[in-house]
Short mmCIF file of C-alpha atoms in Angstrom, two decimals:
data_model
loop_
_atom_site.label_atom_id
_atom_site.label_comp_id
_atom_site.label_asym_id
_atom_site.label_seq_id
_atom_site.Cartn_x
_atom_site.Cartn_y
_atom_site.Cartn_z
CA MET A 1 -34.80 -2.22 1.61
CA ILE A 2 -32.01 -1.72 4.32
CA ASP A 3 -30.61 1.92 4.11
CA ASN A 4 -27.16 1.12 5.27
CA LEU A 5 -24.87 -1.70 6.19
CA SER A 6 -24.39 -0.22 9.57
CA VAL A 7 -27.67 -1.04 10.45
CA LEU A 8 -27.45 -4.64 9.86
CA PHE A 9 -26.41 -5.06 13.44
CA ASN A 10 -29.94 -3.94 14.54
CA PRO A 11 -33.13 -5.37 13.24
CA ARG A 12 -35.20 -3.14 15.23
CA LYS A 13 -34.03 -0.39 13.17
CA SER A 14 -34.97 -1.78 9.60
CA SER A 15 -36.99 -4.09 7.98
CA PRO A 16 -35.68 -6.70 5.33
CA PRO A 17 -36.21 -6.52 1.71
CA ASP A 18 -38.95 -9.08 0.38
CA GLY A 19 -37.92 -12.34 0.62
CA TRP A 20 -34.73 -11.76 3.00
CA LYS A 21 -34.71 -12.41 6.77
CA ILE A 22 -32.36 -10.80 9.73
CA VAL A 23 -30.93 -13.47 11.49
CA ARG A 24 -27.97 -13.89 13.82
CA ILE A 25 -24.71 -15.44 12.77
CA GLY A 26 -24.55 -17.75 15.61
CA ASP A 27 -27.94 -19.16 14.76
CA HIS A 28 -26.87 -20.19 11.19
CA ALA A 29 -23.08 -21.12 11.91
CA LYS A 30 -20.87 -22.65 14.28
CA LEU A 31 -18.28 -20.65 15.62
CA VAL A 32 -14.92 -21.85 17.36
CA ALA A 33 -11.65 -20.16 18.53
CA GLY A 34 -8.56 -21.32 17.87
CA GLY A 35 -5.36 -22.12 20.54
CA THR A 36 -1.71 -22.34 20.89
CA PRO A 37 0.11 -25.81 21.79
CA SER A 38 2.43 -25.14 24.75
CA THR A 39 5.55 -23.88 23.81
CA ARG A 40 7.36 -25.63 26.24
CA VAL A 41 6.80 -29.21 24.44
CA GLN A 42 9.04 -29.63 21.71
CA GLU A 43 7.16 -32.45 20.17
CA TYR A 44 4.08 -30.07 19.92
CA TRP A 45 6.04 -28.01 17.22
CA ASP A 46 9.14 -29.81 15.72
CA ASN A 47 8.63 -31.14 12.20
CA GLY A 48 4.99 -30.33 12.28
CA ASN A 49 2.85 -30.80 9.22
CA VAL A 50 -0.76 -29.12 10.39
CA LEU A 51 -1.09 -25.56 8.99
CA TRP A 52 -1.34 -23.07 12.02
CA MET A 53 -2.67 -19.84 11.12
CA ARG A 54 -1.74 -16.21 13.15
CA SER A 55 -3.88 -13.22 13.17
CA GLY A 56 -1.62 -11.38 10.74
CA ASP A 57 -2.51 -13.98 7.85
CA VAL A 58 -6.02 -12.71 7.35
CA HIS A 59 -4.80 -9.87 5.32
CA LYS A 60 -3.92 -12.57 2.41
CA LYS A 61 -7.95 -12.73 2.45
CA ARG A 62 -7.90 -16.23 0.48
CA ILE A 63 -5.64 -18.47 2.61
CA PHE A 64 -3.97 -20.94 0.43
CA ASP A 65 -0.98 -21.46 2.91
CA VAL A 66 0.65 -19.99 6.39
CA GLU A 67 4.11 -20.17 7.68
CA GLY A 68 2.88 -21.47 10.92
CA ARG A 69 3.18 -25.35 11.79
CA ILE A 70 2.26 -27.65 14.51
CA THR A 71 2.14 -31.42 14.93
CA LYS A 72 -0.89 -33.36 15.34
CA LYS A 73 0.21 -33.85 18.84
CA GLY A 74 0.15 -30.29 19.35
CA LEU A 75 -3.14 -30.03 17.63
CA ASP A 76 -4.73 -32.70 19.89
CA ASN A 77 -3.40 -31.34 23.05
CA SER A 78 -4.55 -27.96 22.61
CA SER A 79 -7.59 -25.58 22.04
CA ALA A 80 -6.63 -25.35 18.43
CA THR A 81 -9.05 -26.87 16.04
CA PHE A 82 -8.70 -28.41 12.66
CA LEU A 83 -10.93 -26.25 10.53
CA PRO A 84 -12.64 -27.57 7.20
CA ILE A 85 -12.17 -25.57 4.05
CA ASP A 86 -14.33 -22.31 3.61
CA SER A 87 -14.64 -21.55 7.04
CA ILE A 88 -14.85 -17.72 7.61
CA LEU A 89 -11.89 -16.61 9.54
CA VAL A 90 -12.00 -13.31 11.70
CA ALA A 91 -8.88 -11.64 13.40
CA LEU A 92 -10.13 -10.89 17.16
CA ALA A 93 -7.07 -9.08 17.85
CA GLY A 94 -3.92 -8.16 16.32
CA GLN A 95 -1.79 -5.09 15.48
CA GLY A 96 -2.42 -2.21 13.28
CA LYS A 97 -5.74 -3.18 10.98
CA THR A 98 -5.62 -6.72 11.87
CA ARG A 99 -8.48 -6.94 14.36
CA GLY A 100 -11.78 -7.33 12.62
CA THR A 101 -10.22 -8.38 8.99
CA VAL A 102 -11.99 -11.28 7.49
CA ALA A 103 -10.62 -14.14 5.39
CA VAL A 104 -11.54 -17.76 3.97
CA ASN A 105 -9.40 -20.64 4.16
CA LYS A 106 -9.08 -22.63 0.88
CA VAL A 107 -6.91 -25.46 2.68
CA GLU A 108 -7.79 -27.14 6.06
CA LEU A 109 -5.84 -25.59 8.82
CA SER A 110 -5.92 -24.54 12.33
CA THR A 111 -5.48 -21.22 13.97
CA ASN A 112 -4.03 -19.58 16.86
CA GLN A 113 -6.60 -18.01 19.74
CA SER A 114 -6.60 -14.78 17.80
CA VAL A 115 -8.60 -15.99 15.23
CA ALA A 116 -12.19 -17.11 15.17
CA ALA A 117 -13.67 -19.59 12.67
CA ILE A 118 -17.28 -19.29 11.49
CA ILE A 119 -18.43 -22.40 10.08
CA PRO A 120 -21.51 -21.66 7.85
CA LYS A 121 -24.58 -24.20 8.32
CA ILE A 122 -26.69 -25.22 5.57
CA GLY A 123 -28.66 -22.10 4.01
CA LEU A 124 -25.88 -19.92 4.71
CA ASP A 125 -23.41 -19.36 1.85
CA HIS A 126 -19.86 -18.89 3.00
CA GLU A 127 -18.94 -16.52 0.19
CA PHE A 128 -21.85 -14.58 0.92
CA LEU A 129 -21.30 -14.39 4.70
CA TYR A 130 -17.37 -13.45 4.02
CA TYR A 131 -18.59 -10.35 1.70
CA ASN A 132 -21.10 -9.59 4.20
CA LEU A 133 -18.23 -9.14 7.13
CA ASP A 134 -15.79 -7.82 4.96
CA ALA A 135 -18.13 -4.93 4.07
CA ARG A 136 -18.46 -4.44 7.91
CA TYR A 137 -14.68 -4.35 8.83
CA GLU A 138 -15.04 -0.80 10.73
CA LEU A 139 -18.16 -1.69 12.49
CA LEU A 140 -16.62 -5.14 13.65
CA ARG A 141 -13.74 -3.02 14.89
CA LYS A 142 -16.26 -0.67 17.03
CA LEU A 143 -17.93 -3.44 18.33
CA SER A 144 -14.61 -4.83 19.63
CA THR A 145 -13.32 -1.41 20.91
CA GLY A 146 -12.50 -1.49 24.64
CA ASP A 147 -10.64 1.25 26.63
CA GLY A 148 -8.19 3.31 24.49
CA GLY A 149 -9.50 1.52 21.46
CA ARG A 150 -7.43 -1.54 22.43
CA GLY A 151 -10.24 -3.98 23.04
CA GLY A 152 -10.82 -7.24 20.85
CA LEU A 153 -13.62 -9.36 19.50
CA ASN A 154 -14.64 -12.78 21.00
CA LEU A 155 -17.07 -15.59 20.05
CA LYS A 156 -20.03 -13.72 21.94
CA ILE A 157 -19.64 -10.81 19.96
CA LEU A 158 -19.51 -12.79 16.45
CA ARG A 159 -22.57 -14.61 17.33
CA ASN A 160 -24.72 -11.93 18.36
CA ILE A 161 -24.25 -9.87 14.95
CA TRP A 162 -27.06 -9.42 12.73
CA CYS A 163 -27.10 -10.32 9.00
CA VAL A 164 -29.58 -9.85 6.54
CA LEU A 165 -30.03 -12.96 4.67
CA PRO A 166 -31.60 -13.32 1.19
CA PRO A 167 -32.68 -16.66 -0.17
CA LEU A 168 -29.64 -19.19 -0.69
CA PRO A 169 -29.41 -18.86 -4.59
CA GLU A 170 -29.51 -14.93 -4.36
CA GLN A 171 -26.73 -15.34 -1.81
CA ARG A 172 -24.84 -17.23 -4.21
CA LYS A 173 -25.37 -14.98 -7.22
CA ILE A 174 -24.47 -11.91 -5.00
CA ALA A 175 -21.25 -13.63 -4.06
CA GLY A 176 -20.27 -14.72 -7.48
CA ILE A 177 -20.67 -10.83 -8.69
CA LEU A 178 -18.52 -9.77 -6.27
CA SER A 179 -15.89 -12.33 -6.56
CA THR A 180 -15.54 -11.56 -10.27
CA TRP A 181 -14.54 -7.86 -9.02
CA ASP A 182 -12.33 -9.51 -6.68
CA GLU A 183 -10.67 -11.40 -9.75
CA VAL A 184 -10.33 -8.09 -11.63
CA ILE A 185 -8.68 -6.17 -8.58
CA ALA A 186 -6.44 -9.18 -7.87
CA LYS A 187 -5.04 -9.36 -11.79
CA THR A 188 -4.79 -5.57 -11.86
CA ALA A 189 -2.68 -5.70 -8.74
CA GLN A 190 -0.56 -8.46 -10.04
CA LEU A 191 -0.05 -6.50 -13.11
CA ILE A 192 0.96 -3.42 -11.19
CA ALA A 193 3.60 -5.65 -9.48
CA ALA A 194 5.06 -7.17 -12.41
CA LEU A 195 5.37 -3.42 -13.95
CA GLN A 196 7.29 -2.54 -10.94
CA GLU A 197 9.58 -5.49 -11.33
CA ARG A 198 9.85 -4.56 -14.76
CA LYS A 199 10.78 -0.92 -13.92
CA LYS A 200 13.43 -1.94 -11.25
CA GLY A 201 15.15 -4.01 -13.76
CA LEU A 202 15.27 -1.13 -16.36
CA MET A 203 16.68 1.26 -13.62
CA GLN A 204 19.42 -1.42 -12.78
CA HIS A 205 20.40 -1.48 -16.41
CA LEU A 206 19.78 1.64 -17.85
CA LEU A 207 21.33 3.99 -14.73
CA THR A 208 24.38 1.75 -14.88
CA GLY A 209 25.03 1.92 -18.48
CA ALA A 210 24.70 -1.86 -18.36
CA VAL A 211 22.12 -1.57 -21.25
CA ARG A 212 22.48 1.11 -23.88
CA PHE A 213 20.66 2.69 -26.81
CA PRO A 214 22.27 2.76 -30.29
CA GLY A 215 23.77 6.02 -31.16
CA TYR A 216 24.81 7.02 -27.98
CA VAL A 217 27.70 4.51 -27.42
CA GLN A 218 31.07 5.75 -27.82
CA SER A 219 33.01 2.91 -26.32
CA ASP A 220 32.50 -0.71 -25.06
CA GLU A 221 34.80 -0.39 -22.52
CA MET A 222 34.11 -0.22 -18.74
CA GLN A 223 35.50 1.53 -15.77
CA GLU A 224 35.20 0.79 -12.22
CA THR A 225 33.48 3.17 -9.69
CA LYS A 226 32.06 3.03 -6.17
CA PHE A 227 28.59 2.08 -7.78
CA GLY A 228 30.13 -0.68 -9.90
CA ASP A 229 31.24 -0.90 -13.49
CA ILE A 230 29.93 1.93 -15.82
CA PRO A 231 31.00 2.77 -19.37
CA VAL A 232 34.19 4.79 -19.98
CA ASP A 233 32.13 7.50 -21.70
CA TRP A 234 29.87 8.01 -18.68
CA ASN A 235 31.01 10.58 -15.89
CA THR A 236 31.32 10.49 -12.02
CA ALA A 237 30.84 13.65 -10.36
CA ARG A 238 29.99 15.31 -6.89
CA ILE A 239 26.24 16.82 -6.86
CA GLU A 240 27.87 20.25 -6.37
CA GLN A 241 29.54 19.95 -9.66
CA VAL A 242 26.21 19.04 -11.59
CA ALA A 243 23.67 21.16 -9.48
CA GLU A 244 22.97 23.99 -7.24
CA THR A 245 21.83 22.85 -3.62
CA LEU A 246 19.36 25.08 -1.71
CA PHE A 247 18.33 24.49 1.66
CA SER A 248 14.36 25.67 2.12
CA ASN A 249 13.58 27.20 5.58
CA VAL A 250 10.18 28.23 4.80
CA ASP A 251 7.48 27.02 6.98
CA LYS A 252 3.72 26.55 7.04
CA LYS A 253 2.68 29.52 8.85
CA THR A 254 0.60 32.47 7.05
CA ASP A 255 1.77 35.90 7.91
CA PRO A 256 -0.52 38.80 6.92
CA ASP A 257 2.36 40.76 6.36
CA GLU A 258 3.83 38.16 3.75
CA VAL A 259 3.09 37.33 0.25
CA PRO A 260 0.58 34.55 0.00
CA VAL A 261 1.98 31.42 -1.89
CA ARG A 262 1.43 27.67 -2.60
CA LEU A 263 3.88 25.55 -0.54
CA CYS A 264 5.58 22.38 -1.71
CA ASN A 265 5.65 20.49 1.25
CA TYR A 266 7.30 17.13 2.79
CA MET A 267 4.49 14.75 1.92
CA ASP A 268 4.06 16.21 -1.59
CA VAL A 269 7.79 15.18 -2.45
CA PHE A 270 7.36 11.95 -0.50
CA LYS A 271 4.31 10.79 -2.36
CA ASN A 272 4.88 12.11 -6.03
CA LEU A 273 7.55 11.56 -8.41
CA PHE A 274 6.23 14.40 -10.40
CA ILE A 275 5.35 17.94 -9.03
CA ILE A 276 2.52 19.54 -11.39
CA ASN A 277 0.39 22.33 -10.94
CA ASP A 278 -2.81 20.04 -10.39
CA LEU A 279 -1.46 18.93 -6.62
CA GLN A 280 -3.24 20.35 -3.70
CA PHE A 281 -0.41 22.50 -2.28
CA MET A 282 -0.90 24.24 1.02
CA GLU A 283 -1.61 27.83 1.24
CA ALA A 284 1.09 29.69 3.29
CA SER A 285 3.17 32.98 2.68
CA ALA A 286 6.66 34.10 2.40
CA ASN A 287 8.81 37.15 1.98
CA GLN A 288 10.29 38.47 -1.01
CA ARG A 289 13.55 37.03 -0.17
CA GLU A 290 12.26 33.63 0.27
CA ILE A 291 10.17 33.69 -2.92
CA ASP A 292 13.32 34.87 -5.02
CA LYS A 293 15.15 32.29 -3.65
CA PHE A 294 13.19 28.86 -3.29
CA THR A 295 10.49 29.41 -6.09
CA LEU A 296 10.29 26.11 -7.80
CA LEU A 297 11.32 25.98 -11.40
CA LYS A 298 10.59 23.21 -14.11
CA ASP A 299 13.31 20.61 -13.77
CA ASP A 300 14.16 21.33 -10.19
CA VAL A 301 14.69 18.15 -8.38
CA ILE A 302 13.40 18.34 -4.51
CA ILE A 303 14.70 15.94 -2.21
CA THR A 304 13.56 15.27 1.53
CA LYS A 305 16.65 16.49 3.88
CA ASP A 306 15.33 15.57 7.48
CA SER A 307 13.21 12.28 8.51
CA GLU A 308 12.82 10.43 11.49
CA VAL A 309 13.67 7.39 9.57
CA ALA A 310 17.17 7.56 8.06
CA GLU A 311 16.09 5.17 4.85
CA GLU A 312 13.37 8.18 3.96
CA ILE A 313 16.24 10.51 3.30
CA ALA A 314 16.80 11.81 -0.11
CA GLU A 315 13.42 10.68 -1.48
CA ALA A 316 13.25 12.59 -4.79
CA THR A 317 10.84 14.14 -7.17
CA VAL A 318 11.10 16.48 -10.07
CA VAL A 319 9.16 19.67 -11.24
CA SER A 320 7.61 18.43 -14.29
CA GLU A 321 6.11 21.47 -15.70
CA GLU A 322 6.07 25.27 -15.00
CA LEU A 323 4.21 26.02 -11.71
CA ARG A 324 2.46 28.83 -10.49
CA ASN A 325 3.46 30.51 -7.39
CA VAL A 326 4.77 27.28 -5.84
CA ILE A 327 7.83 27.63 -3.41
CA CYS A 328 9.61 24.78 -1.46
CA GLY A 329 9.00 24.12 1.99
CA TYR A 330 10.79 23.34 5.12
CA HIS A 331 12.74 20.02 5.56
CA LEU A 332 13.31 19.91 1.95
CA ALA A 333 16.18 20.65 -0.70
CA ILE A 334 16.09 21.91 -3.91
CA LEU A 335 18.88 20.54 -6.49
CA ARG A 336 18.99 22.67 -9.65
CA PRO A 337 20.66 20.95 -12.53
CA LYS A 338 23.24 22.78 -14.47
CA ARG A 339 21.02 22.60 -17.75
CA LYS A 340 24.09 21.82 -20.11
CA VAL A 341 24.82 19.15 -17.90
CA PHE A 342 22.30 17.24 -16.34
CA ASP A 343 18.67 16.37 -16.80
CA GLY A 344 16.27 16.89 -13.90
CA THR A 345 14.18 13.83 -14.36
CA PHE A 346 17.40 11.86 -14.91
CA LEU A 347 18.61 13.08 -11.65
CA MET A 348 15.39 12.25 -9.86
CA TYR A 349 15.47 8.69 -11.03
CA LEU A 350 19.18 8.26 -10.32
CA LEU A 351 18.30 9.65 -6.70
CA HIS A 352 15.86 6.39 -6.48
CA TYR A 353 18.65 4.08 -7.47
CA PRO A 354 19.43 2.07 -4.25
CA PRO A 355 23.06 2.31 -4.51
CA VAL A 356 23.03 6.06 -5.26
CA GLN A 357 20.23 6.66 -2.65
CA ASN A 358 21.58 4.71 0.21
CA GLN A 359 24.58 7.10 0.37
CA PHE A 360 22.43 9.77 1.73
CA ALA A 361 21.30 7.70 4.73
CA ARG A 362 24.91 6.74 5.29
CA LEU A 363 25.69 10.64 5.34
CA ALA A 364 22.54 11.80 7.61
CA ASN A 365 22.95 12.77 10.97
CA GLY A 366 21.13 11.96 13.92
CA ILE A 367 19.92 9.66 16.47
CA THR A 368 16.01 9.99 16.74
CA ARG A 369 15.79 12.37 13.77
CA PHE A 370 18.13 12.13 10.94
CA GLY A 371 19.22 15.01 8.70
CA LEU A 372 21.55 15.97 5.78
CA THR A 373 23.74 19.17 5.79
CA ILE A 374 24.28 21.21 2.51
CA ASP A 375 27.96 19.71 2.41
CA SER A 376 26.80 15.83 2.75
CA VAL A 377 24.49 16.46 -0.22
CA ASN A 378 27.07 18.59 -2.18
CA HIS A 379 29.83 15.98 -1.77
CA ALA A 380 27.38 12.94 -2.59
CA LEU A 381 28.51 11.24 -5.88
CA VAL A 382 26.15 10.56 -9.06
CA VAL A 383 27.26 8.94 -12.28
CA PHE A 384 25.73 10.00 -15.50
CA PRO A 385 26.00 9.55 -19.41
CA SER A 386 25.99 12.67 -21.86
CA LEU A 387 22.82 14.82 -21.62
CA PRO A 388 21.07 13.29 -24.68
CA GLU A 389 21.49 9.85 -23.33
CA GLN A 390 20.03 11.06 -19.94
CA LYS A 391 16.83 12.31 -21.62
CA LYS A 392 16.78 9.00 -23.57
CA ILE A 393 16.92 7.20 -20.32
CA ALA A 394 14.61 9.13 -18.17
CA SER A 395 12.07 9.43 -21.14
CA VAL A 396 11.72 5.57 -20.90
CA LEU A 397 11.57 5.28 -17.41
CA LYS A 398 8.76 8.05 -17.13
CA SER A 399 7.08 6.04 -19.74
CA CYS A 400 7.31 3.15 -17.47
CA ASP A 401 5.98 5.29 -14.50
CA LYS A 402 3.17 6.54 -16.45
CA GLU A 403 1.87 2.99 -17.46
CA MET A 404 2.21 1.97 -14.04
CA THR A 405 -0.02 5.29 -12.77
CA LEU A 406 -2.66 4.33 -15.33
CA PHE A 407 -2.97 1.07 -13.81
CA GLN A 408 -3.05 2.23 -10.30
CA LEU A 409 -5.72 4.70 -11.16
CA LYS A 410 -7.72 1.66 -12.74
CA LEU A 411 -6.89 -0.19 -9.31
CA GLY A 412 -8.61 2.49 -7.11
CA MET A 413 -11.56 2.86 -9.38
CA PHE A 414 -12.23 -1.20 -9.42
CA GLN A 415 -11.92 -1.15 -5.66
CA GLN A 416 -14.42 1.86 -5.19
CA GLN A 417 -16.67 0.25 -7.69
CA LYS A 418 -16.53 -3.02 -5.77
CA LYS A 419 -17.16 -1.07 -2.39
CA ASP A 420 -20.11 0.77 -3.94
CA LEU A 421 -21.50 -2.39 -5.44
CA MET A 422 -21.34 -4.26 -2.12
CA GLN A 423 -23.15 -1.61 -0.41
CA ARG A 424 -25.81 -2.00 -2.72
CA LEU A 425 -26.21 -5.55 -3.38
CA LEU A 426 -25.62 -6.31 0.44
CA THR A 427 -28.45 -4.28 1.44
CA GLY A 428 -30.92 -5.22 -1.25
CA GLU A 429 -31.06 -2.04 -2.96
CA ILE A 430 -30.21 -4.09 -5.98
CA ARG A 431 -31.82 -7.18 -6.57
CA VAL A 432 -30.23 -9.85 -8.60
CA LYS A 433 -31.82 -13.08 -10.33
CA PRO A 434 -30.13 -16.17 -9.10
CA GLU A 435 -29.05 -19.00 -11.50
CA ARG A 436 -32.09 -21.15 -12.44
CA PHE A 437 -30.14 -23.94 -11.35
CA PRO A 438 -27.75 -23.05 -8.81
CA SER A 439 -24.59 -24.93 -7.73
CA LYS A 440 -24.35 -26.92 -4.67
CA SER A 441 -22.33 -25.59 -2.06
#
């Protein structure tokens, strides 16, 4: 049995499982690179109907369409190649995480020179090869790394990659199992996207009073505000009228002469809608004055007051339960609602509503780093209904978020399970019985 996917590159260090063999990809597939027609010749591009893939398209994984187009004449007068369906496409270069990413085309297409195609020969299942290379993404990147980590892959490197190959029926069975996991992952991701759209629609309607719950409506008339029309029985106010604003100056340092505390920092706010005790807060220290002033209370809303990007100003979270010894850190502001006027969870959601949040980006000062002043926060406007209606709206949106969180956890679980399964199936740690009459490839 092969111990780890990483050793699949070197047959001298491992012996294959019974009935498997170790081969070079180049001995079992044809490899070609793409090309780009001359951009100086318009007839190679204008009104083109030949799909032409760029390296960034590999992130789609299953390629059914791409934006790029060239003409048949452009294809014939360049090194681009028209590729058959089910070629394995590898990004040779590209920004970010692109290099080393693997995809498979489900339509005939061509590619630019930053994408290589591996066209399996008889005896090598394209789906098995796709999963095999997809599982070795990090290793592909290591093979391609040059000076400063900016190297690229090439056809020679790909041809000489070792691959542990089971018999064809077993290849197909392994690929079929992994494709089932991909379907579950894709459907879960689609469901999360649908829930996100539902929440977006709910916020649009509930936070403006366009849709209201029975028992709270005092009038059907509307009034005009800078955020659009809202019910006449709703209010408009500056933040200073509904909450106390506190700018924290507690840093991440630990001083032996100070009191140990747990610090809620910038990323805790940026990544979480709800601050709870179970978060992994940073260990720090603070003096008694800072503890008295910046200890977080249930229903406190925390916002980012500084950022390198103006659009990330006023990202909001809410303290949803009593915390133990947690204080607000630097670059953050506490908005402490007046309890008889404003609900903290409603305020948090309101600050995520784009027309409200965008005013903070406009109010932020700076060129390379943006920041809010306490006056700019206090003078920002909010719209709101009665406290009972706020709580009702907040409970609906929170339920929506809880449902999304559940499916996001499931998605992460499915992805990890697939990763573990790939490791075991592709190394022969788990053997599968192929179908008695495997389908033809």
